[in-house]
Amino acid sequence: MPAKNRDRQVQEEANHFVSKKANNPKPCNHHKPSLEELQRTTFSDYVRNVVLQKAQRDVEYSDNEAPRVDRELLERAPIHYNNGIAKVTLPSEFNDKSGIANDESGRGPGWAEGTSIGNITLPSPIKQCVRGIGGIYEFTFLDQSPIKVSEFRKRADQYFASQVGGKSDLSVEELERKFWRRLGPTQEPSMYGADMNGTLFGDDDCFGWNISKMRSCLQLLQAEQKDCHDDGIPGVTTPYLYFGMWGSVFCAHSEDMNLLSINYLHAGSPKVWYAVAGGEDAKRLEQFYDSNFHEAKSQCSEYMRHKRCLISPMILKKAGINFTRTVQYPGDAIITFPGGYHFGFNSGFNAAEATNFAVPEWVPYGKLAHVCLCRPDSVRIDMKRFERLLLKYEKEVKQKKRLQWKDWAMRVVKKKMKTERSHESAISIEAAGKRKSTSQRKEIWIEVQTTSRQPKSRKRKQASKIEVWHLAKPGSRKAFHPDVRVLCLTPTVADSCSSDSEEDEEDEHCFAGVVVEVREDHARIRVDGCSKKDDVWMPLNSPKLFLDGGRWGDDGTDEDLPPLHYWREEDSKRRCV
């Protein structure tokens, strides 16, 4: 093909892509399972075998079932998906709707003041103040005083009337155009009751789709908890409620640890969603955001997890970034895919519920996830531990009656507690009394690991190990302030898995560093030899956090270490007093 014709063809394709007739945004996959379909399978299997499988770009299963969970599946490259989200319209019979007074409109008497729903208190709704023009926006969120749902709905109606007018028969498409045209610093800020712990589902299991009782392999992490309880993993598997009004937005973000999520709209006005699939499309979106939000990027490399930056879909369309769009109505569940980005807005007063979950296909995405270090409560999942638990679960239950993930995790916790109790009973009363009489932790000598890296060389012989010992001194909360030198014990995993039957050996090592920030009773520690992105947060009352009393031999002495003055496993497990 001549160069002139090729250039003309490329230009025509580009013009078509940005034209209104171009297939962008694309509609996401829409599933409409029957009640019988929900009865025949679990929530997790439906997501794996139907929702994710239909969206796969490169892999298809001939038997219409996801592959069994093994090390090969967990170590493969992330599966590419055509879309970032999928919509599932659930049959009306799946839920008795007792939690919403059997009213999807959000306008009936069951939502009025004085009712169980109307009296729900939103502890900290946020006012969304926007700045920016031309489709590039940045938000500031201001916490507001607690408000009841009935009062929030009244304010939502007043705000809608002031911004849109008295017309209540506008289509979602008309509201969408109005939203993007009016969005800017001159409009009155909207309010959003987001990230509120709670549920609007009743006690009904809802065939496994009750978000407050969602079953997912993430529940295996409960096997690592110290106590046997049924509260889930705070901030990960616990349900969150969202009460929106016209113009309230959720900015572009991916889920913590690249997890999947489910968002179910209980009642009220629709939500408009936009999504970018993980992989190359997500990378292009990240680069485009980076070029438009320089300051936010310089302050935190994971700034998009702050959910404060937003670019209109028309700008994304002109930039050639593929994305999907869908409208969520009451009774619809939106499934967000691992590693993808999503954003959108509420077209009026509504109530939704959401949580995170995982399937085995998520593991490769979880290994690639980065964590925002701006806050100590950012979700962190040790992927080595999770992978080990998942393989152990599959090995133990495949020949027996299939146990639910949570039931297996609770069984592991009970077994650990029983072992610990039997071990404690073997300790003499005299020794136990002696430990209890200890009012403070003592200074101990700890061998500190070095993180400095030497240049790689094929001819360089392996250097002999140099032992470096530091004096670990317990300190009060006030002692751990910025710029103070500290020692911290953190778990490390030596991946020695040569076969599926072997497990990772886990150990704790001590690292030296400096406190760079203290927030919410946590210290952010910059480990010596590591960069800012490798910072760790530790509670100030952690028994594994010490003040650095200096290296052995720094005072010029060459004496041997005092006998019995070294760190032991039980030292890190002692509770602070």
Coordinates of C-alpha atoms in Angstrom, one line a residue:
M1 CA 0.0 0.0 0.0
P2 CA 1.5 3.4 -1.0
A3 CA 2.5 5.6 1.9
K4 CA 0.0 8.3 1.0
N5 CA -2.9 5.9 1.1
R6 CA -1.7 4.3 4.3
D7 CA -1.5 7.8 6.0
R8 CA -5.0 8.6 4.7
Q9 CA -6.4 5.3 6.1
V10 CA -4.8 6.0 9.5
Q11 CA -6.3 9.5 9.6
E12 CA -9.7 8.1 8.7
E13 CA -9.6 5.5 11.4
A14 CA -8.5 8.2 13.9
N15 CA -11.4 10.5 12.8
H16 CA -13.9 7.6 13.2
F17 CA -12.6 6.8 16.6
V18 CA -13.2 10.2 18.0
S19 CA -16.5 10.7 16.2
K20 CA -19.8 10.3 17.9
K21 CA -20.5 7.2 15.8
A22 CA -17.4 5.4 17.1
N23 CA -18.0 2.4 19.3
N24 CA -16.5 4.2 22.4
P25 CA -17.7 4.1 25.0
K26 CA -18.6 0.4 24.6
P27 CA -21.4 -1.2 26.6
C28 CA -20.3 -3.6 29.2
N29 CA -21.5 -7.2 29.4
H30 CA -25.0 -7.5 30.9
H31 CA -26.0 -10.7 32.7
K32 CA -29.6 -11.6 33.7
P33 CA -29.4 -14.8 35.7
S34 CA -32.7 -16.6 36.6
L35 CA -33.5 -17.7 40.1
E36 CA -32.7 -21.3 39.1
E37 CA -29.2 -20.3 37.9
L38 CA -28.5 -18.6 41.3
Q39 CA -29.6 -21.7 43.1
R40 CA -27.4 -24.0 41.0
T41 CA -24.1 -22.3 41.8
T42 CA -22.3 -20.2 44.4
F43 CA -21.6 -16.5 44.0
S44 CA -17.9 -17.0 43.5
D45 CA -18.4 -19.7 40.9
Y46 CA -20.9 -17.6 39.0
V47 CA -18.4 -14.7 38.8
R48 CA -15.6 -17.1 37.7
N49 CA -17.5 -19.2 35.2
V50 CA -19.9 -16.6 33.8
V51 CA -19.0 -13.0 34.5
L52 CA -15.2 -13.1 34.1
Q53 CA -15.1 -15.9 31.5
K54 CA -17.3 -13.9 29.1
A55 CA -15.1 -10.9 29.5
Q56 CA -11.8 -12.7 28.9
R57 CA -9.8 -11.5 26.0
D58 CA -7.2 -14.2 25.5
V59 CA -8.4 -17.4 27.4
E60 CA -11.4 -19.5 26.9
Y61 CA -12.3 -22.7 28.7
S62 CA -13.7 -25.5 26.6
D63 CA -15.6 -27.1 29.5
N64 CA -17.2 -23.8 30.5
E65 CA -15.7 -24.1 33.9
A66 CA -12.8 -22.2 35.5
P67 CA -9.6 -24.3 36.0
R68 CA -8.9 -25.9 39.3
V69 CA -6.8 -23.9 41.7
D70 CA -3.1 -24.9 41.6
R71 CA 0.3 -23.2 41.6
E72 CA 0.3 -22.9 37.8
L73 CA -2.9 -20.9 37.9
L74 CA -1.7 -18.6 40.7
E75 CA 1.7 -17.9 39.0
R76 CA 0.5 -17.3 35.5
A77 CA 0.3 -13.8 33.9
P78 CA -2.8 -11.8 34.7
I79 CA -5.7 -12.6 32.5
H80 CA -6.8 -9.8 30.2
Y81 CA -10.4 -8.6 30.2
N82 CA -12.2 -6.7 27.5
N83 CA -14.1 -4.6 30.1
G84 CA -13.5 -3.1 33.5
I85 CA -16.9 -3.9 34.8
A86 CA -20.0 -6.0 34.2
K87 CA -23.6 -5.6 35.2
V88 CA -25.7 -8.3 36.7
T89 CA -29.5 -7.7 36.9
L90 CA -30.6 -10.0 39.7
P91 CA -34.1 -11.6 39.7
S92 CA -36.6 -9.7 41.9
E93 CA -37.2 -12.9 43.9
F94 CA -33.6 -13.3 45.1
N95 CA -34.2 -10.9 48.0
D96 CA -37.2 -10.3 50.2
K97 CA -36.1 -6.6 50.4
S98 CA -37.0 -6.5 54.0
G99 CA -33.9 -4.3 54.7
I100 CA -35.3 -1.5 52.4
A101 CA -39.0 -1.9 53.5
N102 CA -39.7 -3.6 50.2
D103 CA -39.4 -0.2 48.5
E104 CA -36.8 0.3 45.7
S105 CA -37.9 3.9 45.1
G106 CA -36.5 5.2 48.3
R107 CA -39.6 7.4 48.5
G108 CA -42.2 5.3 50.4
P109 CA -43.2 5.6 54.0
G110 CA -40.6 3.1 55.0
W111 CA -37.9 5.7 54.2
A112 CA -39.5 8.6 56.1
E113 CA -38.3 10.1 59.3
G114 CA -38.9 8.0 62.4
T115 CA -38.6 4.7 60.5
S116 CA -35.7 2.2 60.9
I117 CA -34.2 3.3 57.6
G118 CA -34.9 7.0 57.9
N119 CA -33.2 7.1 61.3
I120 CA -30.0 5.5 60.1
T121 CA -27.3 8.1 60.9
L122 CA -24.6 8.9 58.4
P123 CA -21.6 9.5 60.7
S124 CA -19.5 11.6 58.4
P125 CA -20.9 12.6 55.0
I126 CA -18.5 14.5 52.8
K127 CA -19.0 17.7 50.9
Q128 CA -17.4 17.4 47.4
C129 CA -15.7 20.7 46.4
V130 CA -14.4 20.7 42.8
R131 CA -11.9 22.8 41.0
G132 CA -10.7 22.6 37.4
I133 CA -12.2 23.3 34.0
G134 CA -12.3 21.7 30.5
G135 CA -13.0 18.2 31.8
I136 CA -10.0 18.0 34.1
Y137 CA -11.2 18.1 37.8
E138 CA -9.7 17.7 41.3
F139 CA -11.9 17.4 44.4
T140 CA -11.5 18.4 48.0
F141 CA -13.6 16.4 50.5
L142 CA -14.8 18.1 53.6
D143 CA -16.3 16.1 56.5
Q144 CA -19.7 17.2 57.6
S145 CA -21.8 16.7 60.8
P146 CA -23.7 13.5 61.2
I147 CA -27.1 13.4 59.5
K148 CA -30.0 11.0 59.3
V149 CA -31.0 9.3 56.1
S150 CA -34.4 11.1 56.0
E151 CA -32.7 14.5 56.4
F152 CA -30.1 13.6 53.8
R153 CA -32.8 12.7 51.3
K154 CA -34.5 16.0 51.9
R155 CA -31.3 17.9 51.2
A156 CA -30.7 15.7 48.1
D157 CA -34.1 16.7 46.7
Q158 CA -33.4 20.4 47.4
Y159 CA -30.1 20.2 45.8
F160 CA -31.5 18.4 42.7
A161 CA -34.2 21.2 42.3
S162 CA -31.6 23.9 42.6
Q163 CA -29.2 22.4 40.1
V164 CA -31.5 20.7 37.6
G165 CA -34.8 22.3 38.1
G166 CA -38.3 20.9 38.8
K167 CA -38.2 18.5 35.9
S168 CA -38.4 14.9 37.3
D169 CA -39.0 13.1 33.9
L170 CA -35.5 13.7 32.5
S171 CA -33.8 10.6 31.0
V172 CA -30.5 9.3 32.4
E173 CA -28.8 10.5 29.1
E174 CA -30.2 14.0 29.6
L175 CA -29.0 14.0 33.2
E176 CA -25.6 12.8 32.1
R177 CA -25.2 15.7 29.7
K178 CA -26.3 18.2 32.3
F179 CA -23.9 16.7 34.9
W180 CA -20.8 17.0 32.7
R181 CA -21.8 20.5 31.4
R182 CA -22.4 21.9 34.9
L183 CA -19.5 20.2 36.7
G184 CA -17.0 22.9 37.8
P185 CA -15.9 25.2 40.6
T186 CA -18.9 27.5 40.2
Q187 CA -21.5 24.9 41.1
E188 CA -22.7 24.3 44.7
P189 CA -20.9 21.3 46.2
S190 CA -22.9 18.1 46.5
M191 CA -22.8 15.7 49.5
Y192 CA -22.0 12.0 49.5
G193 CA -22.6 9.6 52.4
A194 CA -19.8 7.2 51.5
D195 CA -17.9 4.4 53.2
M196 CA -20.3 3.9 56.0
N197 CA -20.2 0.5 57.8
G198 CA -23.6 -1.3 57.6
T199 CA -26.0 -3.2 55.4
L200 CA -29.5 -2.9 54.0
F201 CA -29.8 -6.6 53.3
G202 CA -31.9 -8.6 55.9
D203 CA -31.0 -12.0 57.3
D204 CA -31.8 -13.7 54.0
D205 CA -28.8 -15.3 52.4
C206 CA -30.1 -14.1 49.0
F207 CA -28.6 -17.3 47.3
G208 CA -25.1 -16.1 48.2
W209 CA -25.6 -12.5 46.9
N210 CA -26.2 -10.9 50.3
I211 CA -23.2 -8.5 50.5
S212 CA -23.1 -8.6 54.3
K213 CA -22.6 -12.4 54.1
M214 CA -20.5 -12.6 50.9
R215 CA -18.5 -15.8 50.6
S216 CA -15.1 -15.4 48.9
C217 CA -11.7 -16.9 49.1
L218 CA -10.6 -13.7 50.9
Q219 CA -12.1 -15.3 54.0
L220 CA -9.1 -17.6 54.1
L221 CA -7.2 -14.6 55.6
Q222 CA -9.2 -15.0 58.8
A223 CA -7.1 -18.1 59.4
E224 CA -4.3 -15.6 60.2
Q225 CA -6.3 -13.8 62.8
K226 CA -5.6 -14.4 66.4
D227 CA -9.2 -14.8 67.6
C228 CA -11.9 -16.9 66.1
H229 CA -14.7 -14.6 65.2
D230 CA -17.2 -13.9 62.4
D231 CA -16.7 -10.2 61.8
G232 CA -14.8 -10.5 58.6
I233 CA -11.7 -8.5 57.6
P234 CA -12.3 -4.8 58.4
G235 CA -12.2 -2.6 55.4
V236 CA -11.9 -5.5 53.0
T237 CA -14.8 -8.0 53.4
T238 CA -17.1 -5.9 55.6
P239 CA -20.0 -4.2 53.8
Y240 CA -20.1 -0.4 53.2
L241 CA -23.2 1.7 52.5
Y242 CA -23.3 4.6 50.1
F243 CA -26.0 7.3 50.1
G244 CA -25.8 9.6 47.1
M245 CA -27.5 12.7 45.7
W246 CA -27.4 14.3 42.3
G247 CA -23.9 15.3 41.2
S248 CA -22.1 13.3 43.9
V249 CA -19.2 11.4 42.3
F250 CA -16.8 8.6 42.8
C251 CA -13.5 9.5 41.1
A252 CA -11.4 7.2 39.0
H253 CA -9.7 4.5 41.1
S254 CA -8.9 0.8 41.2
E255 CA -9.7 -1.3 44.2
D256 CA -7.2 -1.8 47.0
M257 CA -4.8 -4.6 46.2
N258 CA -6.5 -4.7 42.7
L259 CA -9.3 -6.7 44.3
L260 CA -12.7 -7.3 42.6
S261 CA -15.7 -5.5 44.1
I262 CA -19.5 -5.8 44.0
N263 CA -21.8 -2.7 44.2
Y264 CA -25.5 -3.4 44.6
L265 CA -28.0 -0.5 44.2
H266 CA -30.8 -1.0 46.7
A267 CA -33.1 1.9 45.9
G268 CA -33.4 5.4 44.4
S269 CA -32.0 7.0 41.3
P270 CA -29.6 5.3 38.9
K271 CA -25.8 5.4 39.0
V272 CA -23.8 6.1 35.8
W273 CA -20.6 4.1 35.6
Y274 CA -17.5 4.4 33.4
A275 CA -14.7 1.8 33.5
V276 CA -11.3 1.1 31.9
A277 CA -10.1 -2.5 31.7
G278 CA -6.9 -3.6 33.4
G279 CA -3.7 -4.1 31.4
E280 CA -2.7 -1.8 28.6
D281 CA -5.9 0.3 28.7
A282 CA -5.3 0.9 32.5
K283 CA -1.7 1.9 31.9
R284 CA -2.7 4.4 29.2
L285 CA -5.2 5.9 31.6
E286 CA -2.6 6.2 34.4
Q287 CA -0.2 7.9 32.1
F288 CA -2.9 10.3 31.0
Y289 CA -3.8 11.1 34.6
D290 CA -0.2 11.6 35.5
S291 CA 0.3 14.2 32.7
N292 CA -2.7 16.2 34.1
F293 CA -2.2 15.9 37.8
H294 CA 1.5 16.6 38.3
E295 CA 1.2 17.9 41.9
A296 CA -0.9 15.0 43.2
K297 CA 1.6 12.6 41.5
S298 CA 4.6 14.2 43.1
Q299 CA 3.0 13.9 46.6
C300 CA 2.0 10.3 46.3
S301 CA 2.7 7.8 43.5
E302 CA -0.6 6.1 44.3
Y303 CA -2.6 9.3 44.3
M304 CA -5.5 7.8 42.3
R305 CA -6.3 5.7 45.3
H306 CA -7.2 8.9 47.1
K307 CA -10.3 9.1 44.7
R308 CA -9.9 12.9 44.2
C309 CA -9.0 13.2 40.5
L310 CA -11.5 13.0 37.6
I311 CA -11.4 13.4 33.8
S312 CA -14.5 13.5 31.8
P313 CA -15.3 10.6 29.4
M314 CA -15.2 12.9 26.4
I315 CA -11.6 13.9 27.1
L316 CA -10.8 10.2 27.5
K317 CA -12.5 9.5 24.2
K318 CA -10.4 12.2 22.4
A319 CA -7.3 10.8 24.0
G320 CA -8.0 7.4 22.5
I321 CA -8.5 5.6 25.8
N322 CA -11.0 2.7 25.6
F323 CA -13.7 2.6 28.2
T324 CA -17.1 1.2 28.9
R325 CA -20.3 2.9 30.2
T326 CA -23.4 1.5 31.8
V327 CA -26.3 2.7 33.9
Q328 CA -27.1 0.9 37.2
Y329 CA -30.7 0.7 38.3
P330 CA -32.1 -0.6 41.6
G331 CA -31.7 -4.4 41.6
D332 CA -28.5 -4.2 39.5
A333 CA -25.1 -5.4 40.8
I334 CA -21.9 -4.0 39.3
I335 CA -18.9 -6.3 39.3
T336 CA -15.6 -4.5 39.0
F337 CA -12.7 -6.5 37.5
P338 CA -9.2 -6.8 39.0
G339 CA -6.7 -4.1 38.0
G340 CA -9.3 -1.9 36.2
Y341 CA -10.4 1.6 36.9
H342 CA -13.9 2.9 37.4
F343 CA -15.6 6.2 38.1
G344 CA -19.1 7.8 37.8
F345 CA -21.8 9.8 39.5
N346 CA -25.3 9.5 41.1
S347 CA -28.3 11.0 39.2
G348 CA -30.3 11.6 42.4
F349 CA -30.9 10.3 45.9
N350 CA -30.0 6.6 46.1
A351 CA -28.7 3.9 48.5
A352 CA -26.1 1.3 47.5
E353 CA -24.0 -1.3 49.2
A354 CA -20.6 -2.6 48.3
T355 CA -17.7 -4.8 49.4
N356 CA -14.5 -6.3 48.0
F357 CA -14.0 -10.0 47.2
A358 CA -11.5 -12.2 45.4
V359 CA -11.4 -15.2 43.1
P360 CA -8.2 -17.3 42.4
E361 CA -7.8 -15.5 39.1
W362 CA -7.2 -12.3 41.1
V363 CA -3.9 -13.5 42.6
P364 CA -1.6 -12.4 39.7
Y365 CA -3.2 -9.0 39.9
G366 CA -2.8 -8.9 43.7
K367 CA 1.0 -9.5 43.3
L368 CA 1.3 -6.5 41.0
A369 CA -0.7 -4.2 43.3
H370 CA 0.9 -1.1 45.0
V371 CA -0.2 0.3 48.3
C372 CA -0.8 3.9 49.1
L373 CA 1.4 4.8 52.1
C374 CA -0.2 8.1 53.0
R375 CA -2.4 6.4 55.7
P376 CA -1.6 3.6 58.1
D377 CA -5.0 1.9 57.5
S378 CA -4.5 1.3 53.8
V379 CA -5.4 -2.3 52.9
R380 CA -2.4 -4.6 52.7
I381 CA -2.5 -8.3 51.9
D382 CA 0.5 -10.5 52.2
M383 CA 0.2 -12.3 48.9
K384 CA 2.7 -15.0 49.8
R385 CA 0.6 -15.9 52.9
F386 CA -2.6 -15.7 50.9
E387 CA -1.3 -18.0 48.2
R388 CA 0.0 -20.4 50.8
L389 CA -3.4 -20.5 52.5
L390 CA -5.3 -21.0 49.2
L391 CA -3.1 -23.9 48.1
K392 CA -3.4 -25.5 51.6
Y393 CA -7.2 -25.1 51.5
E394 CA -7.4 -26.7 48.0
K395 CA -5.1 -29.6 49.1
E396 CA -7.1 -30.4 52.3
V397 CA -10.6 -30.1 51.0
K398 CA -10.4 -31.6 47.5
Q399 CA -10.8 -35.2 48.8
K400 CA -13.4 -34.4 51.4
K401 CA -16.8 -32.7 51.6
R402 CA -16.3 -29.2 50.3
L403 CA -15.9 -26.8 53.1
Q404 CA -16.6 -23.1 52.7
W405 CA -13.5 -20.8 52.9
K406 CA -14.7 -19.2 56.1
D407 CA -15.5 -22.5 57.8
W408 CA -12.0 -23.8 56.9
A409 CA -10.4 -20.7 58.2
M410 CA -12.3 -20.9 61.5
R411 CA -11.2 -24.5 61.9
V412 CA -7.6 -23.5 61.4
V413 CA -7.9 -20.7 64.0
K414 CA -9.5 -23.1 66.6
K415 CA -6.8 -25.6 66.0
K416 CA -4.1 -22.9 66.6
M417 CA -5.9 -21.7 69.8
K418 CA -6.1 -25.3 71.1
T419 CA -2.4 -25.8 70.5
E420 CA -1.5 -22.6 72.2
R421 CA -3.6 -23.4 75.2
S422 CA -2.0 -26.8 75.6
H423 CA 1.4 -25.2 75.3
E424 CA 0.6 -22.6 77.9
S425 CA -0.7 -25.3 80.3
A426 CA 2.7 -27.0 80.2
I427 CA 4.4 -23.9 81.6
S428 CA 4.9 -24.0 85.3
I429 CA 2.9 -21.7 87.5
E430 CA 6.1 -20.3 88.9
A431 CA 7.5 -19.3 85.5
A432 CA 4.1 -17.9 84.5
G433 CA 3.9 -15.8 87.7
K434 CA 7.4 -14.5 87.0
R435 CA 6.5 -13.3 83.5
K436 CA 3.3 -11.6 84.8
S437 CA 5.3 -9.8 87.4
T438 CA 7.4 -8.1 84.7
S439 CA 6.0 -4.6 84.3
Q440 CA 8.1 -3.5 81.4
R441 CA 9.9 -5.0 78.5
K442 CA 13.6 -5.2 78.9
E443 CA 16.4 -4.0 76.6
I444 CA 17.5 -6.8 74.3
W445 CA 20.2 -7.3 71.7
I446 CA 18.9 -8.0 68.2
E447 CA 20.7 -9.0 65.0
V448 CA 19.8 -6.4 62.4
Q449 CA 19.5 -7.3 58.7
T450 CA 21.1 -5.0 56.2
T451 CA 19.2 -4.0 53.0
S452 CA 22.1 -2.5 51.1
R453 CA 22.6 -4.0 47.7
Q454 CA 25.9 -4.8 46.1
P455 CA 26.6 -4.7 42.4
K456 CA 25.9 -8.0 40.7
S457 CA 29.0 -9.8 39.4
R458 CA 29.3 -13.3 38.1
K459 CA 32.9 -13.6 39.3
R460 CA 32.2 -12.1 42.8
K461 CA 32.3 -14.7 45.4
Q462 CA 29.6 -14.8 48.0
A463 CA 30.6 -12.5 50.9
S464 CA 30.7 -14.0 54.3
K465 CA 27.9 -13.0 56.6
I466 CA 28.6 -10.1 58.9
E467 CA 26.6 -10.0 62.1
V468 CA 25.4 -6.6 63.1
W469 CA 23.8 -6.3 66.6
H470 CA 21.8 -3.4 67.9
L471 CA 20.5 -2.6 71.4
A472 CA 16.7 -2.6 71.2
K473 CA 15.2 -0.3 73.8
P474 CA 11.4 -0.2 74.6
G475 CA 9.9 3.2 74.4
S476 CA 6.7 5.0 75.2
R477 CA 4.4 6.4 72.6
K478 CA 5.9 9.9 72.9
A479 CA 9.4 8.5 72.3
F480 CA 8.5 7.5 68.8
H481 CA 8.5 10.9 67.0
P482 CA 9.8 11.9 63.6
D483 CA 13.5 11.6 63.0
V484 CA 14.1 9.1 65.8
R485 CA 16.1 5.9 65.0
V486 CA 14.1 2.7 65.5
L487 CA 14.3 -1.1 65.1
C488 CA 11.3 -3.0 63.8
L489 CA 10.6 -6.7 63.5
T490 CA 8.8 -7.7 60.3
P491 CA 8.0 -11.1 58.8
T492 CA 9.8 -12.3 55.8
V493 CA 9.0 -15.3 53.6
A494 CA 11.6 -17.5 52.0
D495 CA 9.9 -19.0 49.0
S496 CA 11.3 -22.5 49.0
C497 CA 8.4 -24.1 47.2
S498 CA 9.8 -26.7 44.9
S499 CA 6.5 -28.6 44.8
D500 CA 2.9 -28.1 45.7
S501 CA 3.3 -30.1 48.9
E502 CA 5.9 -27.7 50.3
E503 CA 5.1 -24.6 52.2
D504 CA 6.8 -21.2 52.5
E505 CA 9.0 -20.9 55.6
E506 CA 8.2 -17.8 57.5
D507 CA 10.5 -16.0 59.8
E508 CA 11.0 -12.5 61.4
H509 CA 13.9 -10.3 60.9
C510 CA 14.9 -7.0 62.4
F511 CA 15.6 -3.9 60.3
A512 CA 16.9 -0.5 61.3
G513 CA 15.3 2.7 60.1
V514 CA 14.0 6.2 61.0
V515 CA 10.5 7.4 61.8
V516 CA 9.4 9.9 59.1
E517 CA 5.8 10.4 60.2
V518 CA 3.4 9.7 63.1
R519 CA -0.3 9.5 62.5
E520 CA -3.3 7.9 64.2
D521 CA -1.1 6.0 66.7
H522 CA 1.1 4.6 63.9
A523 CA 4.6 5.4 62.9
R524 CA 5.8 5.4 59.3
I525 CA 9.3 4.0 59.1
R526 CA 11.8 4.5 56.3
V527 CA 14.0 1.4 56.4
D528 CA 17.7 2.0 55.9
G529 CA 18.7 1.3 52.3
C530 CA 15.1 1.3 51.0
S531 CA 13.2 4.0 49.1
K532 CA 10.1 5.9 50.1
K533 CA 7.8 3.4 48.4
D534 CA 9.0 0.7 50.7
D535 CA 8.0 2.5 53.9
V536 CA 6.2 0.5 56.6
W537 CA 3.5 1.5 59.1
M538 CA 3.6 0.1 62.6
P539 CA 1.4 0.7 65.6
L540 CA 3.2 2.7 68.3
N541 CA 2.3 0.1 70.9
S542 CA 3.6 -2.8 68.8
P543 CA 5.8 -5.2 70.7
K544 CA 7.9 -5.4 67.6
L545 CA 8.9 -1.7 67.6
F546 CA 11.9 -0.5 69.6
L547 CA 14.1 2.5 69.9
D548 CA 17.6 2.0 68.4
G549 CA 20.1 2.0 71.2
G550 CA 23.1 1.8 68.9
R551 CA 25.3 -0.9 67.4
W552 CA 27.4 -3.3 69.5
G553 CA 31.0 -2.2 69.4
D554 CA 30.3 1.5 68.5
D555 CA 31.8 2.5 71.8
G556 CA 35.1 0.9 71.0
T557 CA 34.7 -2.3 73.0
D558 CA 35.6 -5.6 71.5
E559 CA 34.0 -7.8 74.1
D560 CA 31.7 -10.6 73.2
L561 CA 27.9 -10.1 73.4
P562 CA 26.5 -10.7 76.9
P563 CA 25.1 -14.2 77.3
L564 CA 21.4 -14.7 76.8
H565 CA 21.0 -11.1 75.6
Y566 CA 19.6 -11.8 72.2
W567 CA 16.2 -11.6 70.5
R568 CA 14.0 -14.6 70.8
E569 CA 10.6 -15.4 69.2
E570 CA 8.7 -14.9 72.4
D571 CA 10.2 -11.4 72.8
S572 CA 8.3 -10.2 69.7
K573 CA 5.0 -11.8 70.9
R574 CA 5.0 -10.2 74.3
R575 CA 2.3 -7.6 74.7
C576 CA 3.2 -4.1 75.7
V577 CA 2.2 -3.0 79.2

